[in-house]
Short mmCIF file of C-alpha atoms and ligand atoms in Angstrom, two decimals:
data_model
loop_
_atom_site.label_atom_id
_atom_site.label_comp_id
_atom_site.label_asym_id
_atom_site.label_seq_id
_atom_site.Cartn_x
_atom_site.Cartn_y
_atom_site.Cartn_z
CA UNK A 1 -53.73 -37.70 9.82
CA UNK A 2 -51.95 -35.28 11.30
CA UNK A 3 -48.71 -35.72 13.55
CA UNK A 4 -49.20 -35.14 17.02
CA UNK A 5 -45.56 -34.46 17.70
CA UNK A 6 -43.89 -31.70 15.69
CA UNK A 7 -41.16 -32.79 13.35
CA UNK A 8 -38.50 -31.33 16.02
CA UNK A 9 -39.83 -33.46 18.54
CA UNK A 10 -40.07 -36.31 17.26
CA UNK A 11 -37.41 -37.88 18.65
CA UNK A 12 -38.08 -37.44 22.30
CA UNK A 13 -41.43 -38.80 22.11
CA UNK A 14 -42.62 -41.30 24.88
CA UNK A 15 -41.38 -44.98 23.05
CA UNK A 16 -40.21 -43.70 20.02
CA UNK A 17 -36.19 -43.33 20.94
CA UNK A 18 -35.13 -46.23 22.93
CA UNK A 19 -32.75 -44.19 25.03
CA UNK A 20 -35.26 -41.85 26.05
CA UNK A 21 -37.17 -44.93 27.65
CA UNK A 22 -34.79 -45.57 30.17
CA UNK A 23 -34.43 -41.71 31.02
CA UNK A 24 -36.93 -39.11 31.92
CA UNK A 25 -37.96 -36.73 29.51
CA UNK A 26 -36.38 -34.02 31.60
CA UNK A 27 -33.71 -33.66 34.21
CA UNK A 28 -31.99 -31.49 36.55
CA UNK A 29 -29.25 -29.42 34.65
CA UNK A 30 -27.33 -30.08 38.17
CA UNK A 31 -27.35 -34.21 37.66
CA UNK A 32 -25.33 -33.22 34.20
CA UNK A 33 -21.94 -32.28 35.95
CA UNK A 34 -19.71 -34.56 35.71
CA UNK A 35 -18.38 -34.77 38.91
CA UNK A 36 -21.54 -35.50 40.68
CA UNK A 37 -21.82 -38.67 39.47
CA UNK A 38 -18.59 -39.50 37.31
CA UNK A 39 -20.45 -41.23 35.40
CA UNK A 40 -19.92 -44.39 37.25
CA UNK A 41 -23.56 -45.89 37.51
CA UNK A 42 -23.60 -46.01 33.50
CA UNK A 43 -20.61 -47.53 32.65
CA UNK A 44 -21.11 -50.05 35.16
CA UNK A 45 -24.36 -50.78 32.79
CA UNK A 46 -22.32 -50.55 29.36
CA UNK A 47 -19.75 -53.26 30.92
CA UNK A 48 -22.31 -55.54 31.80
CA UNK A 49 -23.51 -55.12 28.07
CA UNK A 50 -20.18 -55.52 26.80
CA UNK A 51 -19.24 -59.07 29.53
CA UNK A 52 -23.16 -60.13 27.92
CA UNK A 53 -22.15 -59.91 24.94
CA UNK A 54 -18.42 -60.68 24.46
CA UNK A 55 -19.50 -64.26 26.93
CA UNK A 56 -21.79 -65.24 24.90
CA UNK A 57 -19.54 -64.96 21.85
CA UNK A 58 -17.04 -67.14 24.04
CA UNK A 59 -19.82 -69.92 25.15
CA UNK A 60 -19.93 -71.03 21.21
CA UNK A 61 -16.73 -72.38 21.58
CA UNK A 62 -15.79 -73.06 25.03
CA UNK A 63 -16.33 -76.62 26.36
CA UNK A 64 -17.33 -77.00 30.06
CA UNK A 65 -15.36 -79.91 31.18
CA UNK A 66 -12.27 -80.64 32.28
CA UNK A 67 -10.34 -82.66 29.91
CA UNK A 68 -11.21 -80.03 27.05
CA UNK A 69 -12.01 -76.34 28.87
CA UNK A 70 -8.58 -75.25 29.15
CA UNK A 71 -8.09 -76.39 25.18
CA UNK A 72 -10.81 -74.73 24.19
CA UNK A 73 -9.62 -71.76 26.19
CA UNK A 74 -6.45 -71.90 24.15
CA UNK A 75 -8.25 -72.53 21.02
CA UNK A 76 -10.52 -69.46 21.46
CA UNK A 77 -7.06 -67.62 21.40
CA UNK A 78 -5.04 -69.14 18.51
CA UNK A 79 -7.89 -70.65 16.07
CA UNK A 80 -10.70 -67.73 16.17
CA UNK A 81 -11.48 -64.74 14.40
CA UNK A 82 -11.14 -61.76 17.20
CA UNK A 83 -11.49 -64.87 19.55
CA UNK A 84 -8.06 -63.78 21.94
CA UNK A 85 -9.80 -60.03 21.49
CA UNK A 86 -13.14 -61.33 22.45
CA UNK A 87 -11.17 -63.17 25.51
CA UNK A 88 -9.36 -60.42 26.38
CA UNK A 89 -12.36 -57.59 26.03
CA UNK A 90 -14.55 -60.03 28.85
CA UNK A 91 -11.31 -61.21 30.94
CA UNK A 92 -10.66 -57.02 31.56
CA UNK A 93 -14.30 -55.69 31.32
CA UNK A 94 -14.55 -58.00 33.97
CA UNK A 95 -11.91 -56.65 36.22
CA UNK A 96 -12.68 -52.70 35.67
CA UNK A 97 -16.70 -54.11 36.12
CA UNK A 98 -15.66 -54.95 39.37
CA UNK A 99 -13.65 -51.38 40.30
CA UNK A 100 -16.69 -49.29 38.25
CA UNK A 101 -19.03 -50.82 40.79
CA UNK A 102 -17.00 -50.26 43.65
CA UNK A 103 -16.67 -46.74 42.97
CA UNK A 104 -20.37 -46.18 42.11
CA UNK A 105 -20.60 -47.41 45.73
CA UNK A 106 -18.52 -44.91 46.82
CA UNK A 107 -19.86 -42.15 45.40
CA UNK A 108 -23.32 -42.73 46.42
CA UNK A 109 -22.04 -43.34 49.58
CA UNK A 110 -20.02 -40.01 49.51
CA UNK A 111 -22.86 -37.88 48.23
CA UNK A 112 -25.53 -39.03 51.00
CA UNK A 113 -27.52 -40.71 48.62
CA UNK A 114 -27.68 -44.46 50.59
CA UNK A 115 -30.83 -42.54 52.40
CA UNK A 116 -34.41 -42.43 52.01
CA UNK A 117 -36.28 -42.37 49.07
CA UNK A 118 -33.33 -44.24 47.51
CA UNK A 119 -32.55 -47.26 50.20
CA UNK A 120 -34.28 -49.93 48.65
CA UNK A 121 -32.05 -48.79 45.22
CA UNK A 122 -28.79 -48.67 47.56
CA UNK A 123 -29.83 -52.24 48.58
CA UNK A 124 -30.57 -53.91 45.38
CA UNK A 125 -26.64 -51.83 44.83
CA UNK A 126 -25.62 -54.21 47.48
CA UNK A 127 -26.87 -57.52 45.91
CA UNK A 128 -25.60 -56.08 42.36
CA UNK A 129 -22.23 -55.24 43.69
CA UNK A 130 -21.98 -59.25 45.51
CA UNK A 131 -23.63 -60.55 42.19
CA UNK A 132 -20.43 -58.99 40.54
CA UNK A 133 -17.91 -60.35 42.77
CA UNK A 134 -19.64 -63.88 42.06
CA UNK A 135 -19.71 -63.69 38.27
CA UNK A 136 -15.89 -62.84 38.59
CA UNK A 137 -15.24 -65.61 41.01
CA UNK A 138 -17.31 -68.13 38.82
CA UNK A 139 -15.58 -66.64 35.54
CA UNK A 140 -12.23 -67.12 37.36
CA UNK A 141 -12.25 -70.92 37.65
CA UNK A 142 -13.49 -71.78 33.70
CA UNK A 143 -10.15 -71.23 31.90
CA UNK A 144 -9.21 -74.16 34.13
CA UNK A 145 -5.07 -73.28 34.40
CA UNK A 146 -3.19 -73.76 37.77
CA UNK A 147 -4.00 -70.19 38.56
CA UNK A 148 -7.90 -70.27 37.88
CA UNK A 149 -8.03 -74.50 39.55
CA UNK A 150 -5.78 -73.42 42.87
CA UNK A 151 -7.59 -69.87 43.32
CA UNK A 152 -11.23 -71.63 43.90
CA UNK A 153 -9.89 -74.19 45.72
CA UNK A 154 -8.25 -71.80 48.06
CA UNK A 155 -11.10 -69.47 48.29
CA UNK A 156 -13.96 -72.01 48.30
CA UNK A 157 -11.68 -73.85 51.33
CA UNK A 158 -12.55 -70.35 53.30
CA UNK A 159 -16.24 -71.04 53.09
CA UNK A 160 -15.66 -74.31 55.96
CA UNK A 161 -14.97 -71.76 58.62
CA UNK A 162 -18.54 -70.57 58.45
CA UNK A 163 -20.16 -72.42 61.46
CA UNK A 164 -23.35 -74.64 61.01
CA UNK A 165 -23.86 -74.39 56.91
CA UNK A 166 -20.13 -73.96 55.71
CA UNK A 167 -19.36 -77.84 54.90
CA UNK A 168 -22.94 -77.94 53.19
CA UNK A 169 -22.48 -75.00 51.34
CA UNK A 170 -18.65 -75.37 50.11
CA UNK A 171 -19.85 -78.92 48.91
CA UNK A 172 -23.12 -77.80 47.12
CA UNK A 173 -21.06 -75.26 45.45
CA UNK A 174 -18.02 -77.75 44.61
CA UNK A 175 -20.46 -81.06 43.78
CA UNK A 176 -18.35 -82.57 45.99
CA UNK A 177 -15.52 -82.71 48.40
CA UNK A 178 -13.21 -80.62 46.15
CA UNK A 179 -12.83 -79.29 42.77
CA UNK A 180 -13.41 -81.43 40.27
CA UNK A 181 -15.57 -81.56 36.80
CA UNK A 182 -18.90 -81.08 39.16
CA UNK A 183 -17.55 -77.69 40.22
CA UNK A 184 -16.41 -76.79 36.82
CA UNK A 185 -20.14 -77.85 35.36
CA UNK A 186 -21.77 -75.76 38.80
CA UNK A 187 -19.42 -72.43 37.90
CA UNK A 188 -20.26 -72.52 34.28
CA UNK A 189 -24.19 -72.66 35.04
CA UNK A 190 -24.23 -70.18 37.60
CA UNK A 191 -22.25 -68.14 35.79
CA UNK A 192 -23.61 -67.99 32.30
CA UNK A 193 -27.37 -68.71 33.44
CA UNK A 194 -28.13 -67.69 36.88
CA UNK A 195 -26.16 -64.90 37.93
CA UNK A 196 -26.42 -62.56 34.41
CA UNK A 197 -30.15 -63.05 34.77
CA UNK A 198 -30.27 -62.02 38.08
CA UNK A 199 -27.73 -59.45 37.57
CA UNK A 200 -30.16 -58.32 34.69
CA UNK A 201 -32.82 -58.67 36.69
CA UNK A 202 -31.73 -56.23 39.12
CA UNK A 203 -30.11 -53.37 37.24
CA UNK A 204 -33.76 -53.12 35.76
CA UNK A 205 -35.26 -52.86 39.06
CA UNK A 206 -32.04 -50.14 40.21
CA UNK A 207 -32.92 -47.92 37.13
CA UNK A 208 -36.71 -48.17 37.74
CA UNK A 209 -36.14 -47.38 41.32
CA UNK A 210 -33.61 -44.37 40.29
CA UNK A 211 -36.23 -42.87 38.43
CA UNK A 212 -39.23 -43.39 41.08
CA UNK A 213 -36.87 -41.72 43.44
CA UNK A 214 -36.86 -38.86 41.26
CA UNK A 215 -33.35 -38.83 39.49
CA UNK A 216 -29.61 -38.75 40.76
CA UNK A 217 -29.56 -36.91 44.01
CA UNK A 218 -28.71 -33.36 44.23
CA UNK A 219 -27.86 -30.42 46.90
CA UNK A 220 -31.12 -28.63 48.05
CA UNK A 221 -30.01 -25.85 47.21
CA UNK A 222 -30.37 -26.78 43.40
CA UNK A 223 -33.63 -28.33 43.60
CA UNK A 224 -36.03 -25.58 42.52
CA UNK A 225 -33.66 -24.88 39.27
CA UNK A 226 -35.78 -25.34 35.95
CA UNK A 227 -35.41 -28.74 34.20
CA UNK A 228 -33.42 -29.56 30.79
CA UNK A 229 -34.13 -32.06 28.13
CA UNK A 230 -32.66 -35.57 28.13
CA UNK A 231 -32.13 -35.46 25.15
CA UNK A 232 -29.55 -34.45 24.05
CA UNK A 233 -28.02 -33.14 26.78
CA UNK A 234 -28.15 -35.84 29.17
CA UNK A 235 -27.84 -38.71 26.64
CA UNK A 236 -24.62 -36.97 24.48
CA UNK A 237 -22.81 -36.82 27.97
CA UNK A 238 -23.57 -40.39 28.57
CA UNK A 239 -22.50 -41.40 25.01
CA UNK A 240 -19.29 -39.53 24.85
CA UNK A 241 -18.61 -41.60 28.35
CA UNK A 242 -19.67 -44.64 26.70
CA UNK A 243 -17.17 -43.91 24.40
CA UNK A 244 -14.23 -43.15 26.31
CA UNK A 245 -14.86 -46.12 28.48
CA UNK A 246 -14.82 -48.59 25.10
CA UNK A 247 -11.56 -47.03 23.67
CA UNK A 248 -9.82 -47.27 27.29
CA UNK A 249 -11.28 -51.25 27.74
CA UNK A 250 -10.22 -51.71 23.37
CA UNK A 251 -6.73 -50.33 24.03
CA UNK A 252 -5.80 -52.26 27.25
CA UNK A 253 -7.42 -55.70 25.62
CA UNK A 254 -5.05 -54.96 22.77
CA UNK A 255 -2.20 -54.07 24.50
CA UNK A 256 -2.66 -57.31 27.33
CA UNK A 257 -3.75 -60.53 27.18
CA UNK A 258 -5.61 -62.02 29.60
CA UNK A 259 -2.92 -64.24 31.68
CA UNK A 260 -3.41 -68.18 31.21
CA UNK A 261 -0.73 -70.00 33.30
CA UNK A 262 -0.42 -74.01 32.16
CA UNK A 263 -3.58 -76.48 32.87
CA UNK A 264 -4.55 -77.13 35.86
CA UNK A 265 -3.23 -80.31 38.21
CA UNK A 266 -5.07 -81.07 40.92
CA UNK A 267 -1.81 -82.85 42.18
CA UNK A 268 0.41 -80.16 42.08
CA UNK A 269 -0.15 -77.18 44.43
CA UNK A 270 1.97 -74.01 43.53
CA UNK A 271 3.60 -72.16 46.61
CA UNK A 272 2.26 -69.54 47.75
CA UNK A 273 -1.37 -70.58 46.27
CA UNK A 274 -3.59 -67.12 46.37
CA UNK A 275 -7.16 -65.67 46.11
CA UNK A 276 -8.33 -64.48 43.75
CA UNK A 277 -7.39 -60.69 43.88
CA UNK A 278 -10.58 -59.22 45.37
CA UNK A 279 -10.05 -62.08 48.23
CA UNK A 280 -7.05 -61.49 49.07
CA UNK A 281 -7.64 -59.02 51.98
CA UNK A 282 -9.47 -61.90 53.57
CA UNK A 283 -7.07 -64.46 52.59
CA UNK A 284 -4.58 -61.77 54.63
CA UNK A 285 -6.60 -61.24 57.42
CA UNK A 286 -6.78 -65.39 57.94
CA UNK A 287 -3.11 -65.12 58.54
CA UNK A 288 -3.66 -62.84 61.87
CA UNK A 289 -7.32 -63.95 62.82
CA UNK A 290 -8.83 -66.75 64.39
CA UNK A 291 -10.99 -68.29 60.39
CA UNK A 292 -14.20 -67.50 62.74
CA UNK A 293 -13.06 -63.63 63.01
CA UNK A 294 -11.49 -63.49 59.16
CA UNK A 295 -14.16 -65.06 57.00
CA UNK A 296 -17.51 -64.61 59.72
CA UNK A 297 -17.74 -61.89 62.00
CA UNK A 298 -16.04 -59.41 59.82
CA UNK A 299 -17.26 -59.63 56.25
CA UNK A 300 -20.99 -60.19 57.90
CA UNK A 301 -20.53 -57.16 60.23
CA UNK A 302 -19.54 -54.91 57.07
CA UNK A 303 -22.04 -56.59 55.00
CA UNK A 304 -25.06 -55.89 57.74
CA UNK A 305 -23.66 -52.65 58.04
CA UNK A 306 -23.92 -51.17 54.59
CA UNK A 307 -27.59 -52.99 54.29
CA UNK A 308 -28.76 -51.47 57.50
CA UNK A 309 -27.12 -47.75 56.40
CA UNK A 310 -29.90 -46.05 55.37
CA UNK A 311 -32.15 -47.04 58.64
CA UNK A 312 -29.60 -45.13 60.88
CA UNK A 313 -31.58 -42.36 62.09
CA UNK A 314 -29.30 -38.79 60.75
CA UNK A 315 -30.05 -35.56 60.89
CA UNK A 316 -28.84 -33.87 58.74
CA UNK A 317 -29.30 -32.49 55.35
CA UNK A 318 -26.20 -32.02 53.24
CA UNK A 319 -27.43 -34.51 50.00
CA UNK A 320 -25.62 -34.08 46.96
CA UNK A 321 -22.32 -32.71 48.30
CA UNK A 322 -19.16 -34.68 48.11
CA UNK A 323 -17.95 -36.29 51.70
CA UNK A 324 -21.08 -33.61 52.78
CA UNK A 325 -19.00 -31.20 53.98
CA UNK A 326 -15.60 -29.71 55.11
CA UNK A 327 -15.34 -31.19 58.22
CA UNK A 328 -16.48 -34.30 56.76
CA UNK A 329 -13.73 -33.84 54.20
CA UNK A 330 -11.13 -33.31 56.77
CA UNK A 331 -12.24 -35.95 58.84
CA UNK A 332 -11.87 -38.45 55.87
CA UNK A 333 -8.30 -37.55 55.23
CA UNK A 334 -7.89 -38.40 58.83
CA UNK A 335 -9.53 -41.16 58.76
CA UNK A 336 -7.89 -42.77 55.48
CA UNK A 337 -4.47 -42.15 56.81
CA UNK A 338 -5.44 -43.87 60.16
CA UNK A 339 -6.38 -46.99 58.26
CA UNK A 340 -3.49 -47.23 56.57
CA UNK A 341 -1.47 -46.68 59.60
CA UNK A 342 -3.06 -48.86 61.82
CA UNK A 343 -3.48 -51.98 59.99
CA UNK A 344 0.41 -51.83 58.54
CA UNK A 345 0.99 -51.70 62.13
CA UNK A 346 -1.61 -54.23 62.99
CA UNK A 347 0.46 -56.35 60.21
CA UNK A 348 3.66 -55.96 61.40
CA UNK A 349 2.54 -56.53 65.21
CA UNK A 350 1.19 -59.61 64.38
CA UNK A 351 3.95 -60.75 62.76
CA UNK A 352 6.32 -60.17 64.44
CA UNK A 353 5.34 -60.84 68.27
CA UNK A 354 4.45 -64.48 68.88
CA UNK A 355 2.09 -66.50 67.79
CA UNK A 356 -0.96 -65.60 70.57
CA UNK A 357 -1.87 -69.33 71.04
CA UNK A 358 1.71 -70.08 72.39
CA UNK A 359 1.27 -66.92 74.51
CA UNK A 360 -1.71 -67.92 76.09
CA UNK A 361 -1.84 -71.40 76.44
CA UNK A 362 -4.50 -71.82 78.36
CA UNK A 363 -7.14 -69.96 76.15
CA UNK A 364 -8.93 -71.77 73.28
CA UNK A 365 -7.89 -70.66 70.16
CA UNK A 366 -10.95 -68.97 69.38
CA UNK A 367 -10.24 -66.38 72.42
CA UNK A 368 -6.25 -66.30 72.05
CA UNK A 369 -6.34 -65.13 68.04
CA UNK A 370 -10.02 -64.14 68.13
CA UNK A 371 -11.83 -62.15 70.65
CA UNK A 372 -8.46 -60.56 72.12
CA UNK A 373 -7.26 -59.39 68.93
CA UNK A 374 -10.74 -58.20 67.79
CA UNK A 375 -11.36 -56.42 71.22
CA UNK A 376 -7.80 -54.61 70.53
CA UNK A 377 -8.60 -53.58 67.10
CA UNK A 378 -12.00 -52.56 68.06
CA UNK A 379 -10.88 -50.45 70.70
CA UNK A 380 -8.10 -48.84 68.86
CA UNK A 381 -10.61 -47.50 65.94
CA UNK A 382 -13.30 -46.83 68.96
CA UNK A 383 -10.57 -44.55 70.63
CA UNK A 384 -9.45 -42.77 67.02
CA UNK A 385 -12.82 -42.28 66.60
CA UNK A 386 -13.45 -39.94 69.85
CA UNK A 387 -10.47 -38.86 68.86
CA UNK A 388 -11.91 -37.92 65.48
CA UNK A 389 -15.23 -36.22 67.11
CA UNK A 390 -13.64 -34.07 69.36
CA UNK A 391 -11.06 -32.82 66.71
CA UNK A 392 -13.62 -31.82 63.81
CA UNK A 393 -16.99 -31.60 66.35
CA UNK A 394 -18.50 -34.25 63.32
CA UNK A 395 -22.16 -35.48 62.89
CA UNK A 396 -23.55 -38.74 62.56
CA UNK A 397 -23.17 -39.02 59.06
CA UNK A 398 -19.31 -37.79 59.22
CA UNK A 399 -18.62 -40.16 61.63
CA UNK A 400 -20.79 -42.70 59.61
CA UNK A 401 -18.40 -41.46 56.63
CA UNK A 402 -14.79 -42.05 58.37
CA UNK A 403 -15.52 -45.47 59.76
CA UNK A 404 -16.34 -46.63 56.22
CA UNK A 405 -13.24 -45.00 55.26
CA UNK A 406 -11.04 -46.49 57.76
CA UNK A 407 -12.73 -49.63 56.45
CA UNK A 408 -11.85 -49.55 52.67
CA UNK A 409 -8.22 -48.40 53.72
CA UNK A 410 -7.40 -51.28 55.94
CA UNK A 411 -9.29 -53.80 53.42
CA UNK A 412 -7.19 -52.33 50.69
CA UNK A 413 -3.92 -52.81 52.70
CA UNK A 414 -4.89 -56.06 53.57
CA UNK A 415 -5.20 -57.16 49.36
CA UNK A 416 -2.19 -55.29 49.09
CA UNK A 417 -0.24 -57.15 51.49
CA UNK A 418 -1.71 -59.99 50.18
CA UNK A 419 -1.13 -59.66 46.96
CA UNK A 420 2.44 -57.88 46.69
CA UNK A 421 3.98 -59.08 50.23
CA UNK A 422 3.15 -62.19 50.27
CA UNK A 423 5.87 -65.36 48.88
CA UNK A 424 6.53 -69.32 49.32
CA UNK A 425 4.14 -70.42 52.72
CA UNK A 426 2.66 -66.83 52.81
CA UNK A 427 5.68 -65.72 54.35
CA UNK A 428 6.34 -61.62 54.72
CA UNK A 429 8.51 -60.91 51.45
CA UNK A 430 9.19 -57.99 49.41
CA UNK A 431 7.39 -57.79 45.57
CA UNK A 432 10.48 -57.81 43.94
CA UNK A 433 11.58 -61.37 45.46
CA UNK A 434 8.94 -62.83 44.10
C1 HEM B 501 -21.23 -59.46 34.97
C2 HEM B 501 -21.04 -60.84 34.50
C3 HEM B 501 -19.52 -61.23 34.63
C4 HEM B 501 -18.38 -60.86 34.63
C5 HEM B 501 -17.74 -60.13 35.28
C6 HEM B 501 -17.76 -62.61 33.58
C7 HEM B 501 -16.25 -62.59 34.50
C8 HEM B 501 -15.44 -63.64 33.99
C9 HEM B 501 -13.87 -63.93 34.10
C10 HEM B 501 -13.06 -63.01 34.96
C11 HEM B 501 -13.89 -64.88 33.38
C12 HEM B 501 -12.27 -65.77 33.37
C13 HEM B 501 -11.67 -65.03 32.09
C14 HEM B 501 -10.13 -64.89 32.29
O1 HEM B 501 -9.67 -64.74 32.72
O2 HEM B 501 -9.45 -66.11 31.03
C15 HEM B 501 -15.29 -65.38 32.36
C16 HEM B 501 -14.95 -66.08 31.65
C17 HEM B 501 -16.18 -66.60 31.00
N1 HEM B 501 -17.34 -66.21 30.73
FE1 HEM B 501 -17.98 -65.05 31.46
N2 HEM B 501 -18.36 -63.00 32.83
C18 HEM B 501 -20.09 -62.39 32.92
C19 HEM B 501 -20.54 -62.82 32.27
C20 HEM B 501 -20.68 -63.75 31.24
C21 HEM B 501 -21.87 -64.30 30.82
C22 HEM B 501 -23.13 -63.26 30.41
C23 HEM B 501 -21.49 -65.49 29.55
C24 HEM B 501 -22.45 -66.65 28.70
C25 HEM B 501 -23.50 -66.43 28.72
C26 HEM B 501 -20.00 -65.47 29.83
C27 HEM B 501 -19.38 -66.42 29.76
C28 HEM B 501 -17.88 -67.04 29.59
C29 HEM B 501 -17.36 -67.92 29.34
C30 HEM B 501 -17.97 -69.18 28.35
C31 HEM B 501 -15.78 -67.96 29.90
C32 HEM B 501 -14.61 -69.09 29.83
C33 HEM B 501 -14.33 -68.54 28.12
C34 HEM B 501 -12.62 -67.58 29.07
O3 HEM B 501 -12.47 -67.87 30.05
O4 HEM B 501 -12.81 -66.50 28.25
N3 HEM B 501 -19.36 -64.78 31.10
N4 HEM B 501 -15.83 -64.52 32.99
C1 HEM B 502 -24.55 -53.48 38.69
C2 HEM B 502 -23.83 -52.67 39.47
C3 HEM B 502 -24.38 -51.38 39.26
C4 HEM B 502 -24.83 -50.65 38.12
C5 HEM B 502 -25.13 -51.18 36.77
C6 HEM B 502 -25.31 -49.37 38.53
C7 HEM B 502 -26.19 -48.46 37.57
C8 HEM B 502 -26.89 -47.45 38.25
C9 HEM B 502 -27.10 -46.05 37.37
C10 HEM B 502 -26.43 -45.55 35.81
C11 HEM B 502 -26.89 -45.00 38.04
C12 HEM B 502 -27.14 -43.39 38.21
C13 HEM B 502 -26.23 -42.40 37.71
C14 HEM B 502 -25.22 -42.68 38.50
O1 HEM B 502 -25.19 -42.67 39.51
O2 HEM B 502 -24.25 -43.17 38.34
C15 HEM B 502 -27.36 -45.65 39.74
C16 HEM B 502 -27.64 -44.51 40.90
C17 HEM B 502 -27.46 -45.42 42.05
N1 HEM B 502 -27.18 -46.61 42.26
FE1 HEM B 502 -26.00 -47.59 40.96
N2 HEM B 502 -25.58 -49.12 39.97
C18 HEM B 502 -24.83 -50.54 40.21
C19 HEM B 502 -24.57 -50.81 41.66
C20 HEM B 502 -24.26 -50.03 42.77
C21 HEM B 502 -23.81 -50.24 44.40
C22 HEM B 502 -22.93 -51.10 44.28
C23 HEM B 502 -24.89 -49.20 44.95
C24 HEM B 502 -24.44 -49.37 45.68
C25 HEM B 502 -24.44 -50.46 47.24
C26 HEM B 502 -26.07 -48.84 44.46
C27 HEM B 502 -26.74 -47.48 44.11
C28 HEM B 502 -27.16 -46.75 43.74
C29 HEM B 502 -27.75 -45.49 44.46
C30 HEM B 502 -28.21 -45.55 45.85
C31 HEM B 502 -28.42 -44.74 43.37
C32 HEM B 502 -28.61 -43.09 43.04
C33 HEM B 502 -27.91 -42.17 43.72
C34 HEM B 502 -28.82 -41.11 43.49
O3 HEM B 502 -29.51 -40.64 43.21
O4 HEM B 502 -27.37 -40.26 43.26
N3 HEM B 502 -25.50 -49.14 43.19
N4 HEM B 502 -26.76 -47.08 39.48
#
């Protein structure tokens, strides 16, 4: 029988080649430009594959019980062929995945790709980011060393500040009042079962939605250009990005070992006991605000704000352009400077002035330490945004962009302060005094 596909195009038959199965046959040449996407979505996908692969290998030897977990990780490192390498790869790739997913979210945001018809892709993305954080967090406990035990103790204690459901959800997650063998078992099952399954399912849906929206976003001006074949144009580029990422990851894993401290000791808490680095901004916020504001109001506002972002009424159509316009770029620079400066000033004022609860004894703590500083922070932000609007005549999309930049820089400064500048009793110190 005659082949209905000429030999030359055999590899581009639908279904013939797996790589083509997950790509459209043709793409806009503009989407091949590296600095449109920086290949970040593809990198995140590759890192997830690496996590699943190395995770499944680790699972052959890892034992999820407080008596054996620590020794099994040490034994993976010392007794297994390529055990240390697999462990290192899993550790560094997890951190890289969190960074890359976050940067991918920023790239999507700054090119305006969160709007319809990509709104569902955006929302699925937020759930994916939360799942990536949760896989990092559940994995953190598994080595069962002093670092992981106390970081999980500190982080899960934050949950109890959530009204009504806080204590119950904390106990459900821990399988009791504190971190025990039940917690390790819960975390292990979440980490190696439910969370990866959810990630894979949602990632597939994420990909399908991207294709349904007609591929990656491009500016209106280049929409009419003729299409080019995905193979080899797109696939070859992805291959190069994948190889470079793999090379970097391998180099890091050869040079740096995944840190492991002494075995967990539930009766000896290190001082300071810090949460994992990605939650340090929250722990720092807790020093300055009433827990209800630090653990509920701020995070919930950010999560709801990002979920409902695509539904804000925006009139401009500057899609696919980084920072949306030149004014967007300029106001963005001001916003990042303001976010950095205001946060540093706020931390210093909060450290140097006496505690609001002692100055205002007549007020309940939630007012003195919560509502009052919250109103001050929000009003400062609001006044700054008014100034930015007047100075650059920014539109609504650029306004939202500046607000996000302020939030991201503030959280970064809070995290850096918590990680590098907090010593014993969480007092402010210089990093070299640690
Ligand atoms: C998005 C996916 C994943 C992330 C972000 C992730 C993250 C982590 C992290 C941060 C650790 C602690 C490693 C250390 O610092 O020493 C860890 C440990 C572990 N993970 Fe994962 N993981 C993922 C997927 C998986 C999967 C799919 C499996 C298996 C089915 C798995 C199995 C394990 C095991 C057995 C350990 C304990 C051994 C060790 O500490 O190396 N992980 N994971
Ligand atoms: C596990 C994490 C994720 C994976 C594997 C992933 C994968 C991808 C890939 C491969 C693309 C197309 C190429 C590119 O833009 O680089 C993409 C696009 C997209 N992603 Fe993600 N993504 C993840 C997380 C997120 C997050 C956290 C968000 C936002 C909150 C998001 C929102 C989007 C949107 C809206 C698009 C379409 C962009 C456009 O059309 O230009 N994704 N994603």
